[in-house]
Short mmCIF file of C-alpha atoms and ligand atoms in Angstrom, two decimals:
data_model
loop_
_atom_site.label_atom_id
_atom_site.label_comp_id
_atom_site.label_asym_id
_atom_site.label_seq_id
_atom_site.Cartn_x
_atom_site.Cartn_y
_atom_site.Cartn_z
CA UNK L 1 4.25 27.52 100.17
CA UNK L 2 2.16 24.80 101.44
CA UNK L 3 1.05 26.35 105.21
CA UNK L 4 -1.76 24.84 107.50
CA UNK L 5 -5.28 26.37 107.19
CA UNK L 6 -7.06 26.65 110.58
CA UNK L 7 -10.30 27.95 110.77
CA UNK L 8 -11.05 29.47 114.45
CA UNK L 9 -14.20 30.35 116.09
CA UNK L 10 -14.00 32.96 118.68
CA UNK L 11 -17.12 32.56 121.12
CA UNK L 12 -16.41 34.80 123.69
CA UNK L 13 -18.54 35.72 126.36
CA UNK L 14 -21.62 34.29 124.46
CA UNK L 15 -24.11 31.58 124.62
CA UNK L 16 -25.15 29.47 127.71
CA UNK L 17 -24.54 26.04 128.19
CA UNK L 18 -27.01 24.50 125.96
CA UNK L 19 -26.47 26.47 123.16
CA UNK L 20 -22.63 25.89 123.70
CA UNK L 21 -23.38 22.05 123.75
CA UNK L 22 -25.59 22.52 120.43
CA UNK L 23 -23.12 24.98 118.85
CA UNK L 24 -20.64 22.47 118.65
CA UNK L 25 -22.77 19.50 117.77
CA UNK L 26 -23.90 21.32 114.90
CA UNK L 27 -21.26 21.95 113.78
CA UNK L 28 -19.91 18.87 113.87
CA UNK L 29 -22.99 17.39 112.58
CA UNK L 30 -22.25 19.02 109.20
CA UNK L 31 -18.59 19.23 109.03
CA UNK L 32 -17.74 16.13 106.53
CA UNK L 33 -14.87 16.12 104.74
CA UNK L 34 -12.98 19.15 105.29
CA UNK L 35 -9.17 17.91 103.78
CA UNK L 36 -6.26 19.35 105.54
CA UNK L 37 -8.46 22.46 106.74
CA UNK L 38 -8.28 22.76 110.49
CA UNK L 39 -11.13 23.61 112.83
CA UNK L 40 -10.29 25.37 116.66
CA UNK L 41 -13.76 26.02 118.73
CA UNK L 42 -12.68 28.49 121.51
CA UNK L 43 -15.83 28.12 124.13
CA UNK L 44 -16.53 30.27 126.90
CA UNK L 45 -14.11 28.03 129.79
CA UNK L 46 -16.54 26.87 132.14
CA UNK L 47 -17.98 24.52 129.39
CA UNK L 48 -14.93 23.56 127.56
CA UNK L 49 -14.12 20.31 129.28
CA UNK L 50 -17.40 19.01 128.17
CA UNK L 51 -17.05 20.63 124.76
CA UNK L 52 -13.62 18.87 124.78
CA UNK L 53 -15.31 15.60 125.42
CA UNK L 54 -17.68 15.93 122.41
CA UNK L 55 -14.90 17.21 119.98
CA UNK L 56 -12.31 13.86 120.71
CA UNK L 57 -11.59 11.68 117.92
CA UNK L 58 -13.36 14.52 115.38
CA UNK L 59 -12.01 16.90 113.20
CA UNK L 60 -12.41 19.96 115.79
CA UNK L 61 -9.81 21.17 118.35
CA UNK L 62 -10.73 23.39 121.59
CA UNK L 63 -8.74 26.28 123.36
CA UNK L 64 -9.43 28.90 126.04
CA UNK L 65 -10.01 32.66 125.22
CA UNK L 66 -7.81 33.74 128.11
CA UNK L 67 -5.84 32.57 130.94
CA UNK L 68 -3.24 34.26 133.64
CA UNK L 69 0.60 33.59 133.85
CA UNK L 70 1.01 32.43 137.53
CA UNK L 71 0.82 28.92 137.61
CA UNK L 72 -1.74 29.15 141.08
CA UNK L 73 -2.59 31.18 143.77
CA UNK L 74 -4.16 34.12 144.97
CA UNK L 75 -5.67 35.24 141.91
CA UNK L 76 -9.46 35.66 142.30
CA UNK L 77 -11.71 35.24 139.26
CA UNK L 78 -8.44 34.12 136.83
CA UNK L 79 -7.26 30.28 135.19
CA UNK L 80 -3.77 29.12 135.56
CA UNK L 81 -1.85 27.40 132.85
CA UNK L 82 -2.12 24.69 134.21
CA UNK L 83 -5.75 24.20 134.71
CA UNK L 84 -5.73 24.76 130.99
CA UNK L 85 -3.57 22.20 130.42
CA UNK L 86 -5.57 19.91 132.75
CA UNK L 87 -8.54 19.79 130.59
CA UNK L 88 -6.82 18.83 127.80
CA UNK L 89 -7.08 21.69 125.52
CA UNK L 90 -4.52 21.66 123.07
CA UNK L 91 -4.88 25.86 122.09
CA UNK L 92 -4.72 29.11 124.10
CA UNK L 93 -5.60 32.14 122.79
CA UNK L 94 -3.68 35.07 123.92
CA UNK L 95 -3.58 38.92 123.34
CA UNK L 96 -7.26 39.66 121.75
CA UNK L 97 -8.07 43.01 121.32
CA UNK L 98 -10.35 42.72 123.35
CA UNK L 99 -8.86 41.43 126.50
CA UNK L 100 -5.75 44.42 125.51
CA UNK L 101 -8.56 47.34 125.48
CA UNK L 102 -11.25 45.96 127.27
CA UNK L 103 -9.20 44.65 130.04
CA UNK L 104 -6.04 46.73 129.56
CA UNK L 105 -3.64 43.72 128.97
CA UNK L 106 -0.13 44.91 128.14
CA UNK L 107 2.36 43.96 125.51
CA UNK L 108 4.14 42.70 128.72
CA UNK L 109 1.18 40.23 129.84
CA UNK L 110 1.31 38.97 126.15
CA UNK L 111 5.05 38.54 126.40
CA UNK L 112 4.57 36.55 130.28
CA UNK L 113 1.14 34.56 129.09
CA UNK L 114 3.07 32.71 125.98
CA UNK L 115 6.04 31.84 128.05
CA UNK L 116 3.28 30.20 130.34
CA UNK L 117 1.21 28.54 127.47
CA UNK L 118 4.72 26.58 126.86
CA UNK L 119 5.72 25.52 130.07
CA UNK L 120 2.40 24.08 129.64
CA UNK L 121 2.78 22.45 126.64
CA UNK L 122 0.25 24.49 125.18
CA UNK L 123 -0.18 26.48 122.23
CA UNK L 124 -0.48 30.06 121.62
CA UNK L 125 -2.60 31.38 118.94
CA UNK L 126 -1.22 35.54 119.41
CA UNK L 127 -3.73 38.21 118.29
CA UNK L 128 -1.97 41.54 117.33
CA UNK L 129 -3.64 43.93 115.16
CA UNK L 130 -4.21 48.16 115.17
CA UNK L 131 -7.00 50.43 116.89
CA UNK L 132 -8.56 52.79 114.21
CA UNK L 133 -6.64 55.96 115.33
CA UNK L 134 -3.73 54.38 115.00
CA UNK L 135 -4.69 52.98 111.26
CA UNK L 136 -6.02 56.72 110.60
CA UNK L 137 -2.07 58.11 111.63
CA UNK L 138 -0.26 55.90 109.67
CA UNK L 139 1.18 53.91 112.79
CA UNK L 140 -0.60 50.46 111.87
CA UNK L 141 3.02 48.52 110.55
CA UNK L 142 4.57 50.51 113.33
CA UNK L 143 1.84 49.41 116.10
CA UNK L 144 2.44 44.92 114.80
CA UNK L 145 5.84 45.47 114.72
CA UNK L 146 5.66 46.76 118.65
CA UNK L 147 3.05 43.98 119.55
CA UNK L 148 5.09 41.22 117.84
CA UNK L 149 8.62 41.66 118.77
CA UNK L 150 7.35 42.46 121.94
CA UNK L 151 5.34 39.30 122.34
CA UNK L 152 7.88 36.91 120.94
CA UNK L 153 10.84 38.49 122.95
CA UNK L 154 11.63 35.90 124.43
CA UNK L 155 10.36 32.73 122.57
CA UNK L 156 13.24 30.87 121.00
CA UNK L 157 12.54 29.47 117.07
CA UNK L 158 12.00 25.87 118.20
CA UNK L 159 9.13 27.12 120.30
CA UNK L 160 7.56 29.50 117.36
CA UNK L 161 7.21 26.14 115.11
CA UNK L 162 3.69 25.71 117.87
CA UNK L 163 2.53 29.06 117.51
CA UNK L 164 -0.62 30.44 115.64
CA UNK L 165 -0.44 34.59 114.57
CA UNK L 166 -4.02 36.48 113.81
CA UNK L 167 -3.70 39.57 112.64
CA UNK L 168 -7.09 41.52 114.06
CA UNK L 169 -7.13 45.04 112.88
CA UNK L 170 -9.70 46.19 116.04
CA UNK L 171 -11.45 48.70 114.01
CA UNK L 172 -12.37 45.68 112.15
CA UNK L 173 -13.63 43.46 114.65
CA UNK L 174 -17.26 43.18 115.10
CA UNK L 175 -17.60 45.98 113.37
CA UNK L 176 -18.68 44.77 109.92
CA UNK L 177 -15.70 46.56 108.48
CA UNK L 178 -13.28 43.90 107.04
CA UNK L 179 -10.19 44.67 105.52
CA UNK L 180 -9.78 43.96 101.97
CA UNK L 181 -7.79 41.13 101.42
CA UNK L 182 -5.15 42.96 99.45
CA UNK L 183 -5.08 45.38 102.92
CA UNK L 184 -4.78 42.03 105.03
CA UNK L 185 -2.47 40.38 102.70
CA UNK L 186 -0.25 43.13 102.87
CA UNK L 187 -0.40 43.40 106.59
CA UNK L 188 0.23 39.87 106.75
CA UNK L 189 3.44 39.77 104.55
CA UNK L 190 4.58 42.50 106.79
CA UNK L 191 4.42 40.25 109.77
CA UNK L 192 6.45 37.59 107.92
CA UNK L 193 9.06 40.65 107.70
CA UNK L 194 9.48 40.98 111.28
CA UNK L 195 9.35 37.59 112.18
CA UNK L 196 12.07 37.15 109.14
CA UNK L 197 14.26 39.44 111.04
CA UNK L 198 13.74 37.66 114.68
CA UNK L 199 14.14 34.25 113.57
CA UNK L 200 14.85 33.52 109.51
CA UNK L 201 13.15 32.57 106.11
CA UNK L 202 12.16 29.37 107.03
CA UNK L 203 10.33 29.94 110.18
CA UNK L 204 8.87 33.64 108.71
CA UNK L 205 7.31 31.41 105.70
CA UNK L 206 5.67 28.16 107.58
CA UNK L 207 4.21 30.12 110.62
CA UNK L 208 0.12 30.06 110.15
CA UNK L 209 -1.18 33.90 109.96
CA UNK L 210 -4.70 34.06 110.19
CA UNK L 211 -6.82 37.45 109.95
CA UNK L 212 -9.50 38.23 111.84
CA UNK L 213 -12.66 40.64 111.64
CA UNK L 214 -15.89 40.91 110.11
CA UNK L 215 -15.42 37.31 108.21
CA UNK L 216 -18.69 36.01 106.79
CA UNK L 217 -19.21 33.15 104.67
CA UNK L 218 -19.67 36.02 101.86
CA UNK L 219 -15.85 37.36 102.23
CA UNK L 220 -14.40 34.40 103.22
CA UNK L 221 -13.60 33.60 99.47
CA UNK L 222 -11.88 36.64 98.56
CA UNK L 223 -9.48 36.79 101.80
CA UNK L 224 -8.86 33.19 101.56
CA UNK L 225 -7.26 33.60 98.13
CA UNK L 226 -4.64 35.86 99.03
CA UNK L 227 -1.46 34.29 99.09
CA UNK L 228 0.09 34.91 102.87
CA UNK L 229 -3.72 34.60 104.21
CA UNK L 230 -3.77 31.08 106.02
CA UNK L 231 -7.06 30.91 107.84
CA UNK L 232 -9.39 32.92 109.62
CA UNK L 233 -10.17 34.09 113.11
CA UNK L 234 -13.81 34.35 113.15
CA UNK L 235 -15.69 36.17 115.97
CA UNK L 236 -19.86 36.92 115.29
CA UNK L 237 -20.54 34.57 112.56
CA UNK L 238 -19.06 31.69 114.57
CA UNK L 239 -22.23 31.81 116.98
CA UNK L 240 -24.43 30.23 114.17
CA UNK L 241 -23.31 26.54 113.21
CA UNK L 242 -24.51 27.08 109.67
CA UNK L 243 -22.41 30.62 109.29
CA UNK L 244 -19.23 28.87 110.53
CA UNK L 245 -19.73 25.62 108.52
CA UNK L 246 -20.17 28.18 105.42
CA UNK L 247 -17.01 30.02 105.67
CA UNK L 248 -15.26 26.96 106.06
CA UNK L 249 -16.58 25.20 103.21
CA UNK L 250 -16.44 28.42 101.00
CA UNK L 251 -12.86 29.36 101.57
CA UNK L 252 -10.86 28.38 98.81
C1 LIG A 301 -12.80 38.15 117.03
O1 LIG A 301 -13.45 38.23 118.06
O2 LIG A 301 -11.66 37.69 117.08
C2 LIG A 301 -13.39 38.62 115.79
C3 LIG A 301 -12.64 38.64 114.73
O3 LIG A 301 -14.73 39.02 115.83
P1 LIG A 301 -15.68 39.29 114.57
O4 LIG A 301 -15.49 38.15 113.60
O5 LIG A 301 -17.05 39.33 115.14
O6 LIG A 301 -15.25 40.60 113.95
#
């Protein structure tokens, strides 16, 4: 199966806006030739529209790490859809861990933030992924299958051709724990399952499914092997130009 391979770097609440600005020249600097290999920056917002300036007419693409569902209004401190939208970021990101457990986002806000992304015309890149006590009792297939169906509820099949999956195990993000690929592969086929059952073959085979945690340009090579692995999500080691650049280059 010939799927897209998207290599995403995660920022979140890190780096100033200097080192934003030089991030993303640097990496840019020594991107070259990457093929069909896709590159999505995902900046902290308040410098995106001048990272999306830098990135047009190059090989990278910028999203947001989070926004709210309401279109506007009385929402202190959040980002509508459509201001997004307005700065011409083509990616959202939606469901990290760490906005779920951190910030206590619910399956339902998921579900309500992708049916925003579209009537935005943007796309969703969904995280799902198990906590470590949940791995530890056996509930991890149990615990995707709950975040996916639940997520995608309401999307209809023309809509999932524009969306991105990670799978983010969170006992393995930023934790220097990464699953093996065979673990993540497996994981990964098991989405494809579910999303069989919602929608059908064709859809559950062409859908990008990235994983996410602990990548490094030194397991980037084994996980990128695995069959049903189509990218990476890439939190830590996207803060260093050179790190990112490496784990693109050295996936396989
Ligand atoms: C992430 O934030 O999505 C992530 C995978 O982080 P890290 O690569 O640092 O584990």
């Amino acid at each position: 199966m010939n799927r897209r391979e998207i290599f995403a770097g995660n920022w979140k609440m890190n780096n100033c806006y200097k080192d934003s600005i030089d991030l993303v020249k640097g990496i840019l600097k020594d991107l070259g030739g990457i093929g069909k290999k896709e590159v999505i920056v995902f900046p902290p917002s308040l410098y995106v529209k001048d990272i999306v300036e830098i990135c047009k007419g190059t090989s990278i693409d910028v999203g947001i790490q989070n926004m709210y569902y309401e279109k506007e209004g009385a929402f202190t401190g959040e980002i509508s859809p459509e201001m997004v939208k307005d700065v011409e970021v083509k990616y959202i990101l939606i469901g990290h861990s760490e906005r779920r457990h951190v910030f206590g986002e619910t399956d339902d806000d998921v579900s309500r933030k992708i049916s925003a992304a579209f009537e935005f015309q943007l796309m969703p890149v969904v995280c799902v992924g198990e906590l470590l006590e949940e791995r530890e009792a056996g509930n991890s297939n149990q615990v995707v299958k709950r975040q996916i169906e639940k997520a995608f509820n309401e999307v209809s099949l023309e809509k999932m051709q524009d969306v991105i999956i990670a799978y983010e195990p969170v006992w393995a993000i930023g934790t220097g724990k990464v699953a093996t690929p065979d673990g993540a592969d497996s994981m990964h086929k098991f989405i494809r399952t579910i999303l069989k059952g919602m929608y059908n073959e064709e859809l559950s085979n062409s859908i990008p499914v990235l994983y996410g945690g602990s990548v490094k340009p030194d397991n980037i090579a084994g996980l990128s092997n695995m069959e049903d692995i189509d990218g990476v999500l890439v939190g830590g080691a996207s803060l260093k130009a050179k790190s990112f650049l490496d784990i693109i280059h050295n996936s396989q």
